[in-house]
């Protein structure tokens, strides 16, 4: 499990920069930099609604990751101690990114 800070304030799973989905998927199978990654689990918030898949926000989360060129990817799992998901104002998952990505 990684400590996650989510800066995607308009995601329905974001509560106080913690993800309440339980686990996320970072996309970017062919990514060579963070701009080519995204949070596939992003779901745009509708109004002030908030969706939680877990009982309360947690600073740690399980992260599946398709970015195989990232040094933190081990068998499609993120092994970074801390992960930053960015994309304030995102309208789609493609407007988000993993700020922790580092190419091997």
Tab-separated table of C-alpha atoms in Angstrom:
chain	number	residue	atom	x	y	z
A	1	UNK	CA	0.000	0.000	0.000
A	2	UNK	CA	1.175	3.488	-0.856
A	3	UNK	CA	0.507	6.787	0.831
A	4	UNK	CA	-1.538	8.762	-1.693
A	5	UNK	CA	-2.180	12.471	-2.034
A	6	UNK	CA	-4.909	13.218	-4.552
A	7	UNK	CA	-4.979	16.722	-5.998
A	8	UNK	CA	-7.950	15.968	-8.259
A	9	UNK	CA	-10.464	17.896	-6.170
A	10	UNK	CA	-13.394	17.316	-8.521
A	11	UNK	CA	-13.149	13.508	-8.417
A	12	UNK	CA	-16.116	11.956	-6.668
A	13	UNK	CA	-13.756	9.758	-4.595
A	14	UNK	CA	-11.610	12.657	-3.302
A	15	UNK	CA	-12.147	13.700	0.309
A	16	UNK	CA	-9.535	15.949	1.903
A	17	UNK	CA	-6.922	14.855	-0.693
A	18	UNK	CA	-7.451	11.193	0.225
A	19	UNK	CA	-8.995	8.651	-2.139
A	20	UNK	CA	-12.073	6.881	-0.833
A	21	UNK	CA	-12.335	4.330	-3.636
A	22	UNK	CA	-10.311	1.666	-1.832
A	23	UNK	CA	-7.928	1.054	-4.736
A	24	UNK	CA	-7.080	2.818	-7.988
A	25	UNK	CA	-5.688	2.035	-11.427
A	26	UNK	CA	-2.968	4.223	-12.914
A	27	UNK	CA	-2.949	4.044	-16.699
A	28	UNK	CA	-0.111	4.707	-19.107
A	29	UNK	CA	1.068	1.444	-20.616
A	30	UNK	CA	3.488	3.229	-22.965
A	31	UNK	CA	4.260	6.212	-20.699
A	32	UNK	CA	7.786	7.619	-20.685
A	33	UNK	CA	6.895	10.550	-18.419
A	34	UNK	CA	4.170	11.509	-15.957
A	35	UNK	CA	2.193	13.452	-18.589
A	36	UNK	CA	1.430	10.145	-20.318
A	37	UNK	CA	-0.077	8.574	-17.204
A	38	UNK	CA	-3.555	9.028	-15.740
A	39	UNK	CA	-5.814	7.894	-12.937
A	40	UNK	CA	-8.147	5.463	-14.701
A	41	UNK	CA	-10.320	5.427	-11.568
A	42	UNK	CA	-11.211	9.119	-11.881
A	43	UNK	CA	-14.933	9.814	-11.869
A	44	UNK	CA	-16.050	13.427	-12.207
A	45	UNK	CA	-17.989	14.708	-9.230
A	46	UNK	CA	-21.512	15.904	-9.895
A	47	UNK	CA	-22.236	19.016	-7.848
A	48	UNK	CA	-21.318	18.622	-4.192
A	49	UNK	CA	-21.875	14.860	-4.178
A	50	UNK	CA	-19.230	12.580	-2.742
A	51	UNK	CA	-18.972	8.834	-3.258
A	52	UNK	CA	-17.162	6.532	-0.885
A	53	UNK	CA	-16.401	2.865	-1.427
A	54	UNK	CA	-14.821	2.687	2.034
A	55	UNK	CA	-16.128	3.792	5.412
A	56	UNK	CA	-13.765	6.761	5.692
A	57	UNK	CA	-10.851	8.340	3.797
A	58	UNK	CA	-7.502	6.655	4.233
A	59	UNK	CA	-4.082	8.127	3.470
A	60	UNK	CA	-2.910	4.712	2.170
A	61	UNK	CA	-4.300	2.849	-0.816
A	62	UNK	CA	-3.622	-0.097	-3.092
A	63	UNK	CA	-2.533	1.060	-6.559
A	64	UNK	CA	-2.613	-1.089	-9.683
A	65	UNK	CA	-0.413	0.393	-12.382
A	66	UNK	CA	-0.122	-0.129	-16.135
A	67	UNK	CA	2.915	2.205	-16.447
A	68	UNK	CA	5.428	-0.621	-16.869
A	69	UNK	CA	8.306	1.764	-17.610
A	70	UNK	CA	8.035	3.326	-14.130
A	71	UNK	CA	10.685	2.350	-11.576
A	72	UNK	CA	7.960	1.856	-8.946
A	73	UNK	CA	5.991	-0.675	-11.026
A	74	UNK	CA	6.436	-4.291	-9.923
A	75	UNK	CA	4.131	-6.791	-11.610
A	76	UNK	CA	1.546	-4.069	-12.345
A	77	UNK	CA	1.503	-2.864	-8.718
A	78	UNK	CA	2.851	0.473	-7.504
A	79	UNK	CA	5.537	0.053	-4.856
A	80	UNK	CA	6.265	3.759	-4.264
A	81	UNK	CA	6.022	4.852	-0.626
A	82	UNK	CA	4.193	8.035	-1.613
A	83	UNK	CA	2.158	8.792	-4.764
A	84	UNK	CA	0.833	12.147	-5.976
A	85	UNK	CA	-2.133	12.107	-8.341
A	86	UNK	CA	-2.578	15.487	-10.025
A	87	UNK	CA	-5.193	17.100	-12.237
A	88	UNK	CA	-7.099	19.829	-10.476
A	89	UNK	CA	-10.077	20.743	-12.632
A	90	UNK	CA	-9.960	17.497	-14.629
A	91	UNK	CA	-12.997	16.633	-16.703
A	92	UNK	CA	-11.814	13.164	-17.746
A	93	UNK	CA	-9.255	10.641	-16.514
A	94	UNK	CA	-6.936	11.727	-19.362
A	95	UNK	CA	-6.636	15.123	-17.656
A	96	UNK	CA	-5.143	13.513	-14.533
A	97	UNK	CA	-1.616	12.169	-14.037
A	98	UNK	CA	0.666	10.341	-11.654
A	99	UNK	CA	3.180	12.935	-10.486
A	100	UNK	CA	5.338	10.201	-8.936
A	101	UNK	CA	6.128	8.426	-12.226
A	102	UNK	CA	9.870	7.980	-12.907
A	103	UNK	CA	11.122	6.207	-16.016
A	104	UNK	CA	13.430	3.215	-15.497
